[in-house]
Coordinates of C-alpha atoms in Angstrom, one line a residue:
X1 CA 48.1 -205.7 23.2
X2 CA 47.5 -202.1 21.6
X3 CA 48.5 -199.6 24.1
X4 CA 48.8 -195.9 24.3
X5 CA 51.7 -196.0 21.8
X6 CA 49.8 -195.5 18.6
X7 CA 51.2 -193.1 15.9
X8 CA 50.9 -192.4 12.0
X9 CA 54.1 -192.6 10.6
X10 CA 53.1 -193.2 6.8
X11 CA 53.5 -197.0 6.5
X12 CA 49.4 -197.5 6.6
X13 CA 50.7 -199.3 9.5
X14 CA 49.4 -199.0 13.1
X15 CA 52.2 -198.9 15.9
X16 CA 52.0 -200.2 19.1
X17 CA 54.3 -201.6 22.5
X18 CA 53.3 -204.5 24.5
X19 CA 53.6 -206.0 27.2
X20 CA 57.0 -207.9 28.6
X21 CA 57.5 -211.0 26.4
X22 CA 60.5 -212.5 24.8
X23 CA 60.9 -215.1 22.0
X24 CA 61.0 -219.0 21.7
X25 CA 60.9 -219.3 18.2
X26 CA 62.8 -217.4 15.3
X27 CA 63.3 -220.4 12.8
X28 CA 60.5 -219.7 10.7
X29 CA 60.5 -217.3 7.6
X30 CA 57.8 -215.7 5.3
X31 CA 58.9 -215.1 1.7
X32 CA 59.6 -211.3 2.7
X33 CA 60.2 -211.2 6.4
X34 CA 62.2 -213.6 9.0
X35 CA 59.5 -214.5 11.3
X36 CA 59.5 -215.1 14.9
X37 CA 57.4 -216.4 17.4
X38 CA 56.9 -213.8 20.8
X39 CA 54.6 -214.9 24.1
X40 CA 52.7 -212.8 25.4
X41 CA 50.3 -213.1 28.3
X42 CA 47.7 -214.5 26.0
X43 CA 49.7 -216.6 23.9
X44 CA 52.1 -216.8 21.6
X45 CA 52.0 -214.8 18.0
X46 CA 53.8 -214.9 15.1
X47 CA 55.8 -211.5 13.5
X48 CA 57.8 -210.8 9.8
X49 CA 60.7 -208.8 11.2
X50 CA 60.9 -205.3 9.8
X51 CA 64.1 -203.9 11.2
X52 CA 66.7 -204.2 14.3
X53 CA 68.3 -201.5 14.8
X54 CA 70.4 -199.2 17.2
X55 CA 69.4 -196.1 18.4
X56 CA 70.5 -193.8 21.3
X57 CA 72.6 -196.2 22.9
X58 CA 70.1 -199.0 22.7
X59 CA 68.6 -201.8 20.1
X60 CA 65.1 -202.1 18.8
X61 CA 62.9 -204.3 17.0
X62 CA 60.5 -203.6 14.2
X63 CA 57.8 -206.3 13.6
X64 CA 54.3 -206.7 12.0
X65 CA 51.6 -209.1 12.4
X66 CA 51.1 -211.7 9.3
X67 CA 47.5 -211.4 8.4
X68 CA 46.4 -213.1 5.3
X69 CA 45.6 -209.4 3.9
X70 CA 48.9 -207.8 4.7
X71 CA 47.2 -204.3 4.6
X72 CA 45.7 -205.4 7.7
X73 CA 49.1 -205.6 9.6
X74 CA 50.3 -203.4 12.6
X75 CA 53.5 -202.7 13.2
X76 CA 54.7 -202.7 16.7
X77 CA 58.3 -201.8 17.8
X78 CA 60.1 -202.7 21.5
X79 CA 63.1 -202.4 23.0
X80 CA 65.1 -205.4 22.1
X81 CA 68.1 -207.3 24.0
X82 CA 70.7 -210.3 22.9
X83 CA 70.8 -212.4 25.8
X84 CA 73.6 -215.2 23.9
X85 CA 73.8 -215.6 20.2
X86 CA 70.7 -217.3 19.4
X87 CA 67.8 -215.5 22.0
X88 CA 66.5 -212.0 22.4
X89 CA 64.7 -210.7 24.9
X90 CA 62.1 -208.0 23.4
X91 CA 59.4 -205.1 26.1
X92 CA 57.6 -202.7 25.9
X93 CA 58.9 -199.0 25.1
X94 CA 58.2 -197.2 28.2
X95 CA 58.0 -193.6 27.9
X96 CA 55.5 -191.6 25.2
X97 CA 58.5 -189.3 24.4
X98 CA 61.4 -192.5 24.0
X99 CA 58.6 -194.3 21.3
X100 CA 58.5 -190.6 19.5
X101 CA 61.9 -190.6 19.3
X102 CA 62.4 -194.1 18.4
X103 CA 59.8 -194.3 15.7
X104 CA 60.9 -190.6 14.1
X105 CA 64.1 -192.3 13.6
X106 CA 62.9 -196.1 12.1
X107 CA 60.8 -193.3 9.6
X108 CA 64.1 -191.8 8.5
X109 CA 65.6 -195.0 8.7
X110 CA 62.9 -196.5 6.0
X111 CA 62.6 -193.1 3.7
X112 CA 66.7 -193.4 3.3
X113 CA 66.3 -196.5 1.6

């Protein structure tokens, strides 16, 4: 799943896109995050959601892997679309330059509060 997306930001975090996938599952939640379930070609993983937010004209997702150790998390974050009121529809970011952008911004975003 890591791709060429992978930035320091700060967060001891690694980032990274993904391929197309979209959830089944967002009932779950951790004591800190909401957690969803996303499939991906290998199957299905679970994420604590970080942040949604907008952001030139379109939404994004912020999410993190749930290791036992949460300093072993990676934070990936993808374009993200409602399709009705209770699924989403999350891919990949596509360009290098869109992902700078995009995760400049979620930095300000997360230093603000």
């Amino acid at each position: 799943m890591e791709d060429k997306h992978n930035h320091e930001c700060g967060c001891n975090h690694e980032h990274h896109g993904g391929d197309d996938c979209s959830c089944h599952d967002h009932e779950h939640e951790t004591e800190e995050y909401p957690v969803i379930t996303l499939d991906f070609e290998d199957g299905p993983q679970d994420f604590g959601v970080l942040e949604v937010f907008e952001f030139e004209d379109k939404e994004y997702i912020v999410v993190m892997t749930l290791p036992e150790d949460e300093s072993d998390s990676e934070v990936y974050i993808f374009e993200y679309e409602e399709v009705d009121s209770e699924n989403f529809e999350v891919s990949e970011i596509e360009s290098d330059e869109e992902y700078d952008r995009v995760a400049e911004y979620f930095q300000k975003l997360i230093s603000e509060n």
